[in-house]
mmCIF file of C-alpha atoms and ligand atoms in Angstrom:
data_model
loop_
_atom_site.group_PDB
_atom_site.id
_atom_site.type_symbol
_atom_site.label_atom_id
_atom_site.label_comp_id
_atom_site.label_asym_id
_atom_site.label_seq_id
_atom_site.Cartn_x
_atom_site.Cartn_y
_atom_site.Cartn_z
ATOM 1 C CA MET X 1 10.570 -25.422 58.428
ATOM 2 C CA THR X 2 10.914 -22.951 61.278
ATOM 3 C CA LEU X 3 14.577 -22.274 62.049
ATOM 4 C CA ILE X 4 14.232 -19.417 64.531
ATOM 5 C CA GLU X 5 11.481 -18.989 67.069
ATOM 6 C CA VAL X 6 11.260 -15.868 69.180
ATOM 7 C CA ASP X 7 8.732 -16.115 72.020
ATOM 8 C CA ASN X 8 7.537 -13.129 74.048
ATOM 9 C CA LEU X 9 10.898 -11.433 74.259
ATOM 10 C CA THR X 10 11.172 -8.518 76.665
ATOM 11 C CA LYS X 11 14.294 -6.522 77.469
ATOM 12 C CA ARG X 12 14.467 -3.832 80.135
ATOM 13 C CA PHE X 13 17.356 -1.492 80.778
ATOM 14 C CA GLY X 14 16.601 -0.257 84.298
ATOM 15 C CA ARG X 15 13.197 1.413 84.053
ATOM 16 C CA LEU X 16 13.242 1.553 80.269
ATOM 17 C CA THR X 17 11.528 -1.256 78.379
ATOM 18 C CA ALA X 18 13.423 -1.470 75.087
ATOM 19 C CA ILE X 19 11.311 -4.345 73.692
ATOM 20 C CA HIS X 20 8.097 -5.794 75.034
ATOM 21 C CA ASP X 21 6.594 -9.204 74.233
ATOM 22 C CA VAL X 22 8.225 -9.543 70.815
ATOM 23 C CA SER X 23 7.350 -12.815 69.067
ATOM 24 C CA PHE X 24 8.037 -14.013 65.538
ATOM 25 C CA GLN X 25 9.212 -17.048 63.638
ATOM 26 C CA VAL X 26 11.731 -17.283 60.818
ATOM 27 C CA GLY X 27 11.670 -20.096 58.306
ATOM 28 C CA ASP X 28 14.808 -21.851 57.094
ATOM 29 C CA GLY X 29 16.088 -19.813 54.145
ATOM 30 C CA GLU X 30 14.023 -16.716 54.865
ATOM 31 C CA ARG X 31 15.469 -13.239 54.685
ATOM 32 C CA ILE X 32 13.946 -10.915 57.253
ATOM 33 C CA GLY X 33 14.345 -7.144 57.498
ATOM 34 C CA LEU X 34 13.858 -5.450 60.873
ATOM 35 C CA PHE X 35 12.590 -1.938 60.233
ATOM 36 C CA GLY X 36 11.441 0.810 62.559
ATOM 37 C CA PRO X 37 12.182 4.314 63.800
ATOM 38 C CA ASN X 38 15.194 5.158 65.962
ATOM 39 C CA GLY X 39 14.873 3.542 69.357
ATOM 40 C CA ALA X 40 12.192 1.048 68.242
ATOM 41 C CA GLY X 41 14.238 -1.878 69.568
ATOM 42 C CA LYS X 42 15.707 -3.376 66.369
ATOM 43 C CA THR X 43 19.304 -3.618 67.570
ATOM 44 C CA THR X 44 18.122 -4.905 70.948
ATOM 45 C CA VAL X 45 16.370 -7.823 69.208
ATOM 46 C CA LEU X 46 19.387 -8.501 67.002
ATOM 47 C CA ARG X 47 21.835 -8.390 69.923
ATOM 48 C CA ILE X 48 19.754 -10.931 71.844
ATOM 49 C CA LEU X 49 19.679 -13.240 68.811
ATOM 50 C CA ALA X 50 23.448 -12.795 68.515
ATOM 51 C CA THR X 51 23.856 -13.908 72.179
ATOM 52 C CA LEU X 52 25.424 -10.519 72.952
ATOM 53 C CA SER X 53 22.608 -9.529 75.287
ATOM 54 C CA THR X 54 20.378 -11.558 77.620
ATOM 55 C CA PRO X 55 16.613 -11.070 77.521
ATOM 56 C CA THR X 56 14.817 -9.992 80.695
ATOM 57 C CA SER X 57 12.144 -12.564 79.828
ATOM 58 C CA GLY X 58 11.077 -14.656 76.867
ATOM 59 C CA ARG X 59 12.908 -17.287 74.896
ATOM 60 C CA VAL X 60 14.644 -17.765 71.573
ATOM 61 C CA PHE X 61 15.137 -21.114 69.856
ATOM 62 C CA ILE X 62 17.526 -21.504 66.953
ATOM 63 C CA ASP X 63 17.217 -24.857 65.234
ATOM 64 C CA GLY X 64 15.460 -26.167 68.348
ATOM 65 C CA ARG X 65 18.162 -25.013 70.778
ATOM 66 C CA GLU X 66 17.279 -22.492 73.445
ATOM 67 C CA LEU X 67 19.666 -19.601 73.210
ATOM 68 C CA THR X 68 20.455 -18.893 76.864
ATOM 69 C CA ARG X 69 20.852 -22.601 77.739
ATOM 70 C CA ASP X 70 22.871 -23.662 74.738
ATOM 71 C CA ARG X 71 24.875 -20.537 73.998
ATOM 72 C CA ALA X 72 27.958 -22.251 72.544
ATOM 73 C CA ALA X 73 25.932 -24.454 70.176
ATOM 74 C CA VAL X 74 23.841 -21.476 69.071
ATOM 75 C CA ARG X 75 26.982 -19.443 68.373
ATOM 76 C CA GLN X 76 28.097 -22.164 65.960
ATOM 77 C CA GLN X 77 24.948 -21.503 63.973
ATOM 78 C CA ILE X 78 25.130 -17.723 63.688
ATOM 79 C CA GLY X 79 27.384 -15.208 61.994
ATOM 80 C CA VAL X 80 27.194 -11.593 63.143
ATOM 81 C CA LEU X 81 28.046 -8.377 61.341
ATOM 82 C CA SER X 82 27.659 -5.473 63.759
ATOM 83 C CA HIS X 83 28.307 -1.728 63.624
ATOM 84 C CA GLU X 84 31.817 -2.182 64.913
ATOM 85 C CA THR X 85 33.980 -3.949 62.354
ATOM 86 C CA MET X 86 35.902 -5.727 65.155
ATOM 87 C CA LEU X 87 39.098 -5.841 63.116
ATOM 88 C CA TYR X 88 42.613 -5.709 64.502
ATOM 89 C CA ASP X 89 44.693 -3.067 62.780
ATOM 90 C CA GLY X 90 48.336 -4.115 62.829
ATOM 91 C CA LEU X 91 47.440 -7.590 61.588
ATOM 92 C CA THR X 92 46.932 -8.179 57.878
ATOM 93 C CA ALA X 93 43.468 -9.001 56.567
ATOM 94 C CA ARG X 94 44.434 -12.676 56.259
ATOM 95 C CA GLU X 95 45.959 -12.711 59.758
ATOM 96 C CA ASN X 96 42.735 -11.223 61.156
ATOM 97 C CA LEU X 97 40.829 -14.183 59.747
ATOM 98 C CA GLN X 98 43.473 -16.704 60.779
ATOM 99 C CA LEU X 99 43.395 -15.445 64.373
ATOM 100 C CA HIS X 100 39.631 -15.820 64.463
ATOM 101 C CA ALA X 101 39.890 -19.277 62.869
ATOM 102 C CA ARG X 102 42.419 -20.456 65.469
ATOM 103 C CA ILE X 103 40.379 -19.156 68.416
ATOM 104 C CA HIS X 104 37.270 -20.899 67.125
ATOM 105 C CA HIS X 105 38.942 -24.095 65.876
ATOM 106 C CA ILE X 106 38.035 -23.453 62.245
ATOM 107 C CA ASP X 107 40.006 -24.990 59.375
ATOM 108 C CA ILE X 108 42.650 -22.366 58.481
ATOM 109 C CA ASP X 109 42.135 -23.050 54.767
ATOM 110 C CA ARG X 110 38.705 -21.416 55.054
ATOM 111 C CA CYS X 111 40.439 -18.023 55.394
ATOM 112 C CA ASP X 112 41.512 -17.782 51.764
ATOM 113 C CA ARG X 113 38.195 -19.191 50.631
ATOM 114 C CA VAL X 114 36.204 -16.461 52.408
ATOM 115 C CA LEU X 115 38.659 -13.755 51.304
ATOM 116 C CA GLU X 116 37.910 -14.891 47.760
ATOM 117 C CA LEU X 117 34.157 -14.863 48.422
ATOM 118 C CA VAL X 118 34.197 -11.237 49.547
ATOM 119 C CA GLY X 119 36.523 -10.144 46.740
ATOM 120 C CA LEU X 120 39.583 -9.498 48.932
ATOM 121 C CA ARG X 121 41.839 -12.392 47.941
ATOM 122 C CA SER X 122 44.485 -10.115 46.461
ATOM 123 C CA ASP X 123 44.342 -7.789 49.504
ATOM 124 C CA GLY X 124 45.025 -10.460 52.110
ATOM 125 C CA GLU X 125 48.490 -9.114 52.950
ATOM 126 C CA ARG X 126 47.249 -5.575 53.570
ATOM 127 C CA ASP X 127 46.525 -4.039 56.951
ATOM 128 C CA PRO X 128 42.770 -3.349 57.153
ATOM 129 C CA SER X 129 43.529 0.163 58.459
ATOM 130 C CA THR X 130 44.482 0.972 54.843
ATOM 131 C CA PHE X 131 41.140 -0.359 53.520
ATOM 132 C CA SER X 132 38.141 1.702 52.431
ATOM 133 C CA HIS X 133 35.007 1.514 54.568
ATOM 134 C CA GLY X 134 33.435 -0.898 52.073
ATOM 135 C CA MET X 135 36.487 -3.182 52.130
ATOM 136 C CA ARG X 136 36.512 -3.227 55.944
ATOM 137 C CA LYS X 137 32.875 -4.181 55.912
ATOM 138 C CA ARG X 138 33.563 -7.007 53.463
ATOM 139 C CA LEU X 139 36.420 -8.252 55.653
ATOM 140 C CA SER X 140 34.103 -8.230 58.669
ATOM 141 C CA LEU X 141 31.592 -10.180 56.618
ATOM 142 C CA ALA X 142 34.335 -12.672 55.734
ATOM 143 C CA ARG X 143 34.999 -13.124 59.446
ATOM 144 C CA ALA X 144 31.299 -13.649 60.138
ATOM 145 C CA LEU X 145 31.196 -16.309 57.405
ATOM 146 C CA LEU X 146 34.327 -18.224 58.442
ATOM 147 C CA HIS X 147 32.495 -20.966 60.355
ATOM 148 C CA GLU X 148 29.798 -21.360 57.648
ATOM 149 C CA PRO X 149 26.890 -20.197 59.816
ATOM 150 C CA ALA X 150 23.324 -21.176 58.976
ATOM 151 C CA VAL X 151 22.044 -17.765 60.078
ATOM 152 C CA LEU X 152 23.530 -14.369 59.351
ATOM 153 C CA LEU X 153 22.642 -11.399 61.583
ATOM 154 C CA LEU X 154 23.411 -8.036 60.010
ATOM 155 C CA ASP X 155 23.123 -4.708 61.834
ATOM 156 C CA GLU X 156 22.761 -1.908 59.293
ATOM 157 C CA PRO X 157 25.019 -3.564 56.722
ATOM 158 C CA TYR X 158 24.565 -0.745 54.182
ATOM 159 C CA SER X 159 25.446 2.168 56.444
ATOM 160 C CA GLY X 160 28.349 4.167 55.086
ATOM 161 C CA LEU X 161 28.383 2.280 51.775
ATOM 162 C CA ASP X 162 27.939 3.976 48.408
ATOM 163 C CA ARG X 163 25.436 2.578 45.893
ATOM 164 C CA ARG X 164 28.042 0.463 44.101
ATOM 165 C CA SER X 165 29.287 -1.060 47.360
ATOM 166 C CA MET X 166 25.722 -1.818 48.454
ATOM 167 C CA VAL X 167 25.100 -3.762 45.256
ATOM 168 C CA ASP X 168 28.447 -5.560 45.674
ATOM 169 C CA PHE X 169 27.498 -6.444 49.242
ATOM 170 C CA ASP X 170 24.154 -7.970 48.174
ATOM 171 C CA GLN X 171 25.861 -9.888 45.376
ATOM 172 C CA ILE X 172 28.333 -11.354 47.854
ATOM 173 C CA LEU X 173 25.490 -12.459 50.125
ATOM 174 C CA ASP X 174 23.739 -14.067 47.163
ATOM 175 C CA ALA X 175 26.945 -15.828 46.094
ATOM 176 C CA VAL X 176 27.706 -17.032 49.621
ATOM 177 C CA GLY X 177 24.275 -18.605 49.770
ATOM 178 C CA VAL X 178 23.724 -18.109 53.506
ATOM 179 C CA GLY X 179 20.156 -19.302 53.727
ATOM 180 C CA THR X 180 18.684 -17.385 56.607
ATOM 181 C CA VAL X 181 19.348 -13.705 57.151
ATOM 182 C CA ILE X 182 18.013 -11.181 59.645
ATOM 183 C CA MET X 183 19.056 -7.628 58.910
ATOM 184 C CA VAL X 184 18.399 -4.340 60.655
ATOM 185 C CA THR X 185 18.225 -1.571 58.109
ATOM 186 C CA HIS X 186 16.876 1.932 57.520
ATOM 187 C CA ASP X 187 17.317 1.471 53.760
ATOM 188 C CA PHE X 188 13.830 0.701 52.419
ATOM 189 C CA LYS X 189 14.903 0.169 48.827
ATOM 190 C CA ARG X 190 17.719 -2.280 49.585
ATOM 191 C CA GLY X 191 15.768 -3.974 52.325
ATOM 192 C CA PHE X 192 12.835 -4.384 49.966
ATOM 193 C CA ASP X 193 15.055 -5.859 47.243
ATOM 194 C CA PHE X 194 16.946 -8.211 49.535
ATOM 195 C CA CYS X 195 14.395 -9.411 52.095
ATOM 196 C CA ASP X 196 11.395 -11.729 51.797
ATOM 197 C CA ARG X 197 9.662 -10.337 54.846
ATOM 198 C CA ALA X 198 9.739 -7.185 56.941
ATOM 199 C CA LEU X 199 9.031 -6.929 60.636
ATOM 200 C CA ILE X 200 8.181 -3.353 61.501
ATOM 201 C CA LEU X 201 8.990 -2.505 65.100
ATOM 202 C CA ASP X 202 7.553 0.499 66.849
ATOM 203 C CA ALA X 203 8.133 1.453 70.474
ATOM 204 C CA GLY X 204 9.492 -1.978 71.345
ATOM 205 C CA THR X 205 6.761 -4.138 69.797
ATOM 206 C CA VAL X 206 6.181 -5.745 66.398
ATOM 207 C CA SER X 207 3.674 -3.435 64.783
ATOM 208 C CA ARG X 208 3.419 -5.276 61.464
ATOM 209 C CA ASP X 209 4.714 -8.387 59.693
ATOM 210 C CA VAL X 210 4.823 -7.725 55.936
ATOM 211 C CA SER X 211 5.400 -10.227 53.143
ATOM 212 C CA LEU X 212 7.567 -8.162 50.791
ATOM 213 C CA ARG X 213 7.249 -10.649 47.947
ATOM 214 C CA SER X 214 3.542 -9.829 47.765
ATOM 215 C CA LEU X 215 4.284 -6.122 47.201
ATOM 216 C CA THR X 216 5.116 -4.661 43.814
ATOM 217 C CA SER X 217 7.368 -1.746 44.789
ATOM 218 C CA PRO X 218 9.360 -0.198 47.625
ATOM 219 C CA SER X 219 6.822 2.648 47.749
ATOM 220 C CA ALA X 220 4.032 0.154 48.541
ATOM 221 C CA PHE X 221 6.185 -1.022 51.427
ATOM 222 C CA ILE X 222 6.918 2.530 52.588
ATOM 223 C CA ASN X 223 3.140 3.178 52.709
ATOM 224 C CA GLN X 224 2.676 0.147 54.940
ATOM 225 C CA TYR X 225 5.611 1.228 57.077
ATOM 226 C CA GLN X 226 4.204 4.709 57.605
ATOM 227 C CA THR X 227 0.837 3.323 58.628
ATOM 228 C CA ALA X 228 2.506 0.807 60.957
ATOM 229 C CA ILE X 229 4.377 3.514 62.836
ATOM 230 C CA GLY X 230 1.454 5.940 62.810
ATOM 231 C CA LEU X 231 2.879 8.441 60.336
ATOM 232 C CA GLU X 232 0.305 10.358 58.320
ATOM 233 C CA ASP X 233 0.748 10.581 54.546
ATOM 234 C CA ASN X 234 1.480 14.141 53.433
HETATM 235 N N1 LIG G 301 22.667 -0.755 76.818
HETATM 236 C C1 LIG G 301 21.584 0.033 76.936
HETATM 237 N N2 LIG G 301 21.344 0.702 78.079
HETATM 238 C C2 LIG G 301 20.251 1.489 78.220
HETATM 239 N N3 LIG G 301 19.338 1.676 77.235
HETATM 240 C C3 LIG G 301 19.543 1.042 76.070
HETATM 241 C C4 LIG G 301 20.663 0.189 75.858
HETATM 242 N N4 LIG G 301 20.596 -0.308 74.587
HETATM 243 C C5 LIG G 301 19.479 0.210 74.045
HETATM 244 N N5 LIG G 301 18.844 1.012 74.931
HETATM 245 C C6 LIG G 301 17.591 1.738 74.697
HETATM 246 O O1 LIG G 301 16.629 0.804 74.220
HETATM 247 C C7 LIG G 301 15.817 1.406 73.228
HETATM 248 C C8 LIG G 301 15.917 0.591 71.947
HETATM 249 O O2 LIG G 301 17.222 0.768 71.412
HETATM 250 P P1 LIG G 301 17.720 0.041 70.089
HETATM 251 O O3 LIG G 301 19.155 0.392 69.900
HETATM 252 O O4 LIG G 301 17.355 -1.391 70.140
HETATM 253 O O5 LIG G 301 16.818 0.757 68.990
HETATM 254 P P2 LIG G 301 16.965 0.719 67.392
HETATM 255 O O6 LIG G 301 15.603 0.447 66.857
HETATM 256 O O7 LIG G 301 18.035 -0.220 66.982
HETATM 257 O O8 LIG G 301 17.353 2.217 67.098
HETATM 258 P P3 LIG G 301 18.287 2.901 65.947
HETATM 259 O O9 LIG G 301 17.519 2.800 64.666
HETATM 260 O O10 LIG G 301 18.435 4.296 66.420
HETATM 261 O O11 LIG G 301 19.592 2.138 65.914
HETATM 262 C C9 LIG G 301 16.292 2.836 73.083
HETATM 263 O O12 LIG G 301 15.470 3.657 73.890
HETATM 264 C C10 LIG G 301 17.707 2.789 73.613
HETATM 265 O O13 LIG G 301 18.087 4.036 74.144
#
């Protein structure tokens, strides 16, 4: 079943066309990686899906609802982990979640449940400013998961994480069981391991749609990536 449908999405910033005529579909339960060189338009696509940016033209449907018309309903369906951790220092980790829960009318009991899920239950009384980068990222993930979204949008979730923390992060996502994930990443190995499919963007368009499950190794994917973005093999 198709959960997300992206139709001919274009976004212009003044005279710059960041993405042009981007179309793809995402099935319920699919994990999609958005790959591409710097400036290819990955974050622009993700921000539109996250309702943080409005497309110049084109449409996005999530579970049959058109994103710009039904923004509030769409927001119920998505959880977003962006570059900025969006945490309030000065509040404890638990209070950060409780504030978010109150604003969005989410059962307050969910806060301890998600703290547990991301392995921070015993750190709930700490101020996140005292957390490591990996812990802050996990707390942000907890916040994104509070309302039990059907779709998780992740912008470079592995950046700044060491190998151990990356593995922990993937294990948390597996344990949480969020069905549908779209992640922007420059990490071929982790993206290959985690995602079912890769969309390779180049200069604002989808250059290639790759089924990762049909490939045997990350290097096979990297070969396809290099061809898709016009890089010669050396
Ligand atoms: N708010 C903005 N105002 C003007 N130009 C923007 C804005 N946001 C993005 N752009 C431009 O749109 C293009 C696509 O940017 P985007 O951030 O989507 O690329 P990206 O693939 O995510 O790149 P990176 O891998 O470097 O994060 C770039 O040329 C960028 O400079």
